[in-house]
Short mmCIF file of C-alpha atoms in Angstrom, two decimals:
data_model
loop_
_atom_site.label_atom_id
_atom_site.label_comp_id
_atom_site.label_asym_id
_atom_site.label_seq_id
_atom_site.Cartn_x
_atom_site.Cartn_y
_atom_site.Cartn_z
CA UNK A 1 61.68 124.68 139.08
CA UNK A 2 62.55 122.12 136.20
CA UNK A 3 65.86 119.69 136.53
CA UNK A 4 67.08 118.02 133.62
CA UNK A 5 69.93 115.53 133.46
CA UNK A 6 72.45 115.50 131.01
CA UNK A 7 74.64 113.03 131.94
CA UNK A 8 77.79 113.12 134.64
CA UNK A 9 77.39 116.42 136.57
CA UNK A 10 75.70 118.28 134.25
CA UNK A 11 72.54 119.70 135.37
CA UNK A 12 70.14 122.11 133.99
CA UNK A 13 68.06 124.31 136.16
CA UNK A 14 65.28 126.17 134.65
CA UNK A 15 62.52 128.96 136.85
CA UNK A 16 60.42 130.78 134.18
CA UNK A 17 62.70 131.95 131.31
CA UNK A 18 65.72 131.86 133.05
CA UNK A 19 68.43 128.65 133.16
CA UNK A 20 71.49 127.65 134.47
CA UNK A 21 73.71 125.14 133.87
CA UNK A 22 76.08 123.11 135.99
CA UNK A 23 79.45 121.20 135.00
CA UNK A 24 78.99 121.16 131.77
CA UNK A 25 80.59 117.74 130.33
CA UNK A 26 81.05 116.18 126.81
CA UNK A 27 80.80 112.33 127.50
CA UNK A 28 83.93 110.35 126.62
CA UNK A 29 81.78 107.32 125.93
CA UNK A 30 80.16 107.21 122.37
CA UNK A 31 77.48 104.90 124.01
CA UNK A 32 76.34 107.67 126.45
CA UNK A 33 76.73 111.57 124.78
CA UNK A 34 73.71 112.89 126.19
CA UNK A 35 75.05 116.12 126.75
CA UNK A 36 76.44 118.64 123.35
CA UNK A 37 77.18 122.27 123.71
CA UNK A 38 73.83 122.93 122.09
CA UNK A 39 72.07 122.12 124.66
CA UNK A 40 72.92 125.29 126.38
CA UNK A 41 72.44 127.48 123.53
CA UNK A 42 70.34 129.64 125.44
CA UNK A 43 71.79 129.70 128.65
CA UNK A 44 73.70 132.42 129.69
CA UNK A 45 75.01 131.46 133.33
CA UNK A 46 77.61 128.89 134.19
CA UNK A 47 78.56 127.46 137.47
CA UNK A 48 81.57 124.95 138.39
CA UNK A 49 81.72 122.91 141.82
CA UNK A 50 85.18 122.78 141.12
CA UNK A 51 88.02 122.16 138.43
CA UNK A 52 88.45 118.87 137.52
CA UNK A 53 88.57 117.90 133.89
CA UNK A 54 85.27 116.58 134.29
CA UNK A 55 83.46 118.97 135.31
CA UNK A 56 85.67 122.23 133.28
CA UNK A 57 86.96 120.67 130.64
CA UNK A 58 84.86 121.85 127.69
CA UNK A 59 83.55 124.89 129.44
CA UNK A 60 86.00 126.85 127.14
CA UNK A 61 84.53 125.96 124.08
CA UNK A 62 81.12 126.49 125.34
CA UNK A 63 82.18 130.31 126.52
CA UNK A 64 84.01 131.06 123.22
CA UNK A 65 82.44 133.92 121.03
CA UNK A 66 79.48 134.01 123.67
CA UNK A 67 78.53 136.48 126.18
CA UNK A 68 77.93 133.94 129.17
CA UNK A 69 79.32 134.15 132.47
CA UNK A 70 81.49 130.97 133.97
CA UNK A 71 81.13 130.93 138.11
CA UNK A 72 83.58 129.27 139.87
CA UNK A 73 86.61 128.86 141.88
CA UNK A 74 89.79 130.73 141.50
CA UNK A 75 91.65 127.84 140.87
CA UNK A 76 89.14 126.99 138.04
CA UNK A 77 89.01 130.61 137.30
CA UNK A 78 93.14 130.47 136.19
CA UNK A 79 92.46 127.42 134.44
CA UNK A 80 89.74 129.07 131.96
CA UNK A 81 92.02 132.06 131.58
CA UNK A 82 94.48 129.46 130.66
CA UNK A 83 92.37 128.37 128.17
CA UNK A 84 91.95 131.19 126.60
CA UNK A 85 88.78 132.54 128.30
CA UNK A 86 87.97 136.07 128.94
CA UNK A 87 88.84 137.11 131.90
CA UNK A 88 85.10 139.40 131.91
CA UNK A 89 83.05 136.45 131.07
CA UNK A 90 84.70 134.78 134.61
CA UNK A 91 83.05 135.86 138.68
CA UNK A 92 85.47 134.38 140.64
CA UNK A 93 83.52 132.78 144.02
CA UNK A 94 84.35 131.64 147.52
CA UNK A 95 82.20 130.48 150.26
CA UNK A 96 79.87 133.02 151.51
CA UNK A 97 79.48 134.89 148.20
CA UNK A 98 76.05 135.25 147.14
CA UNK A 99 74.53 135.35 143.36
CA UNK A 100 71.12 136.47 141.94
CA UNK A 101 70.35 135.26 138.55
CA UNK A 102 66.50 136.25 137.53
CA UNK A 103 64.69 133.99 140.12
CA UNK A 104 67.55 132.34 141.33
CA UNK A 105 69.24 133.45 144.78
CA UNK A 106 72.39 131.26 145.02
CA UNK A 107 74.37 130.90 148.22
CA UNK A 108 78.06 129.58 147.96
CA UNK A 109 79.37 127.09 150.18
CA UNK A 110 82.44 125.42 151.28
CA UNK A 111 82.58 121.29 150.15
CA UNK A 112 85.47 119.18 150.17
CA UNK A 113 86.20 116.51 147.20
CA UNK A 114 85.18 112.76 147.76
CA UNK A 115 88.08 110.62 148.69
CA UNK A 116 88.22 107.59 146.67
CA UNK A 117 89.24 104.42 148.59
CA UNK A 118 91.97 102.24 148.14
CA UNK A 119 89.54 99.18 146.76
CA UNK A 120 88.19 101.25 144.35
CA UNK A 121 91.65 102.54 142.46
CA UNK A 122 93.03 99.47 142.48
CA UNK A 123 89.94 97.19 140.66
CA UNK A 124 90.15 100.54 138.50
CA UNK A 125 93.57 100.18 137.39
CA UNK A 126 93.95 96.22 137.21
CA UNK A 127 91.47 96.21 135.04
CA UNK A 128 91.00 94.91 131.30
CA UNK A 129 88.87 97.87 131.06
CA UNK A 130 92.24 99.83 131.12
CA UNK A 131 93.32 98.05 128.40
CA UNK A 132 90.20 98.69 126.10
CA UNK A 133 89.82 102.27 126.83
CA UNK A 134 94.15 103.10 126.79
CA UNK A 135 93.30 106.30 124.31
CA UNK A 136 91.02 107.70 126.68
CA UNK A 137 93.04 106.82 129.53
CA UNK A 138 96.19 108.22 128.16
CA UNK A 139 93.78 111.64 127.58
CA UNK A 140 92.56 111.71 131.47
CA UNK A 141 96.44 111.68 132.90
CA UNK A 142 96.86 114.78 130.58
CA UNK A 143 93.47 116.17 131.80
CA UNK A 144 94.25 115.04 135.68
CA UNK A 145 97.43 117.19 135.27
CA UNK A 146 96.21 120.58 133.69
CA UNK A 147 92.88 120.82 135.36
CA UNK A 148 93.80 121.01 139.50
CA UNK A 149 90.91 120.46 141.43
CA UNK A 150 90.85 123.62 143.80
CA UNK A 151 88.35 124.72 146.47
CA UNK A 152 85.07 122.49 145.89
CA UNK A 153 82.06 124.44 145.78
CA UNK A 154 78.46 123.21 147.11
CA UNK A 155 75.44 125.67 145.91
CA UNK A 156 72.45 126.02 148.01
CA UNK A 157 70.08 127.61 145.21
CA UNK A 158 66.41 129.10 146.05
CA UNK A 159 64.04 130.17 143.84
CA UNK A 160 60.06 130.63 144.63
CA UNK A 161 60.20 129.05 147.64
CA UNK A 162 62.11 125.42 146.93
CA UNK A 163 65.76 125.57 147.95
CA UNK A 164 67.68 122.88 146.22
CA UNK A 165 71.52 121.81 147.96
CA UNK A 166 73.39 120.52 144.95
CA UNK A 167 76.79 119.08 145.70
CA UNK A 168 79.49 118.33 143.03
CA UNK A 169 81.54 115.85 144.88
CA UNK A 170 80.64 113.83 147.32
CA UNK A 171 81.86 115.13 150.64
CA UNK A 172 80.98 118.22 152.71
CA UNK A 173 83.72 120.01 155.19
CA UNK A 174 83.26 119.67 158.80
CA UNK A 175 83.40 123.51 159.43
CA UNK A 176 80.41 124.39 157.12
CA UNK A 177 76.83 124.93 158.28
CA UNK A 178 74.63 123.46 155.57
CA UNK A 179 70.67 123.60 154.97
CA UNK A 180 69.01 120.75 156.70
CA UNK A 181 65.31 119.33 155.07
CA UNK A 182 65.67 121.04 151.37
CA UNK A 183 63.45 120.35 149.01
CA UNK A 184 65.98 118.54 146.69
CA UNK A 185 70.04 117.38 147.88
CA UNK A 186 71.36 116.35 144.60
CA UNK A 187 74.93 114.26 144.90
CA UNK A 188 77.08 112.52 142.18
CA UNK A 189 77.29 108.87 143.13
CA UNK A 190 80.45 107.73 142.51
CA UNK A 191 83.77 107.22 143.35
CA UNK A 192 83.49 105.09 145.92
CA UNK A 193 83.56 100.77 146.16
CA UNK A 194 81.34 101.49 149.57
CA UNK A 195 78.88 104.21 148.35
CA UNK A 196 75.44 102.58 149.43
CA UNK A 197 76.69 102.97 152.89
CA UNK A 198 78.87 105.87 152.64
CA UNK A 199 75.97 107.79 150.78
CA UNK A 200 73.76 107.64 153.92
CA UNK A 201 75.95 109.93 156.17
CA UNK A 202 74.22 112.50 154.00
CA UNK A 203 70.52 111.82 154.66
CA UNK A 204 71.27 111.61 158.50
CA UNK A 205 73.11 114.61 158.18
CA UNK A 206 71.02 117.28 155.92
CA UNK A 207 67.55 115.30 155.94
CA UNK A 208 66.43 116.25 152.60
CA UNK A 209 63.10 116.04 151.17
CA UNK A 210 64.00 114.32 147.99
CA UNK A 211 67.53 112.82 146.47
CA UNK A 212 68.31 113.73 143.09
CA UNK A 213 71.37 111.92 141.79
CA UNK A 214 73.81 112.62 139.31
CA UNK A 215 77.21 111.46 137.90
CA UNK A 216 76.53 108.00 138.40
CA UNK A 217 76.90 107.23 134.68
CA UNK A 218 80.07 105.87 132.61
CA UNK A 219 81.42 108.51 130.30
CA UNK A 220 84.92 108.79 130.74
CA UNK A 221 85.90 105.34 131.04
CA UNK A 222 87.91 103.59 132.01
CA UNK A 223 88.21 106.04 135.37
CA UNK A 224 84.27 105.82 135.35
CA UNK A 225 81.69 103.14 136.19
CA UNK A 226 77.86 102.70 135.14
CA UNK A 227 76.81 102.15 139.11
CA UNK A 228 74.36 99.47 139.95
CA UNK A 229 71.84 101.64 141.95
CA UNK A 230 69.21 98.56 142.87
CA UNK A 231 71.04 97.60 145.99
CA UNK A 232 71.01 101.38 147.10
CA UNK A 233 67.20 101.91 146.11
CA UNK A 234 66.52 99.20 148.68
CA UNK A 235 68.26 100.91 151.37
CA UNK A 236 66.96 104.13 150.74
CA UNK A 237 63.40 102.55 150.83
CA UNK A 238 64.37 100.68 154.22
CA UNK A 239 66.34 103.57 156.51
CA UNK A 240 65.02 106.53 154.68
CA UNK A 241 61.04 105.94 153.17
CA UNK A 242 60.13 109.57 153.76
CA UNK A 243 62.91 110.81 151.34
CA UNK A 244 62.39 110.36 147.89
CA UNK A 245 64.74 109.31 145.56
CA UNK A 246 65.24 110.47 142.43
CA UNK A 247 67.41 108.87 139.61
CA UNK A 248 66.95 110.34 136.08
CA UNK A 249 67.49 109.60 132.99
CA UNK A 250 69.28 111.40 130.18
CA UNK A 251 67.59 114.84 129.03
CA UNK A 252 64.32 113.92 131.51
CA UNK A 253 62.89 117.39 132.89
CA UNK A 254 61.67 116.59 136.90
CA UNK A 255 59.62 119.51 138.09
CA UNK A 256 60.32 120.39 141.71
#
């Protein structure tokens, strides 16, 4: 299995001839824009962790005049059909569902959204930052308000034996029984001031062979941050040596 990066949340995973794409995100940064809707010309199966702006947003125009298929929850299900979407090209999921795409057996599972801590909002709005980026600020309040966030989805995805846990916010709900020792956990790092430390309840927890991080990039500023990952690389190295950690870079394909 191939993983390629394209900046926030968006991931491409690719077995053979088939692919799938997650979160699907033009960057509001011109200094980043590694992702464009070309880039899943060929792809024909969508999937949404949930349905903020950030991760839905331009799923609409990537749908329209296509034949692909957007999976997701049904709060990010109305949203598309808000948008305009066809209501055929949406599956609807909730924890426990189950989908097989080609090589791909997917297994849906119940998360819960990160909760962002008081230090961080308020060095994110008194910032000068705010002031710089006002346009794309004043676009994000408008986004905040028409894209609700609804039930946050984690996928545990197998294909030829490697079984990949890929989370789209950074929290997991108490009542859900997750894989323990996959081949790959991938997590979004950010939205946190404390993430180095509040990243590790997650390796004590599922024990995964490798960490594959995402969404640690700045492109929607001035809500987003480029995170400093050295301090966490050390950690990693110090409490955890036996997993590996991955951080990629824009449009790199890492074979599992």
């Amino acid at each position: 299995m191939n993983l390629k990066w394209f900046g926030t949340a968006t991931i491409l995973m690719s077995e053979e001839d088939t692919s799938i794409l997650f979160d699907p995100f033009i960057s509001m940064n011109e200094e980043t824009g590694a992702y464009a809707h070309e880039d899943a010309a060929g792809v024909k199966d969508i999937f949404v962790t949930h349905g903020h702006f950030d991760h839905l947003v331009d799923v609409p125009q990537l749908m329209r005049g296509t034949e692909k298929t957007v999976y997701c929850c049904p709060t990010a299900a109305e949203t598309l059909q808000r948008e305009e979407v066809s209501p055929e090209q949406i599956n609807s999921l909730t924890p426990g569902d189950r989908v097989e795409i080609g090589p791909f057996n997917i297994r849906v599972l119940k998360g819960e959204h990160i909760n962002f801590d008081l230090k961080l909002i308020a060095t994110t709005l008194f910032n000068r930052r705010l002031i710089r980026n006002r346009e794309n600020a004043q676009t994000i309040a408008r986004l905040n308000r028409n894209f609700p966030q609804g039930q946050v989805l984690v996928f545990e995805i197998e294909t030829k034996g490697k079984k990949i846990l890929h989370m789209g916010s950074l929290n997991l709900d108490e009542e859900e029984t997750y894989p323990e020792g996959v081949d790959v956990l991938t997590i979004p790092f950010q939205g946190r001031s404390d993430l180095n430390e509040y990243s590790l309840q997650f390796m004590e927890k599922l024990q995964p062979k490798a960490l594959y991080l995402h969404h640690f990039d700045d492109t929607f500023p001035p809500i987003s941050r480029s995170v400093d990952l050295e301090e966490f690389r050390k950690i990693m190295e110090k409490r955890f040596p036996h997993i590996k950690l991955i951080v990629p870079a824009y449009r790199e394909s890492i074979s599992i």
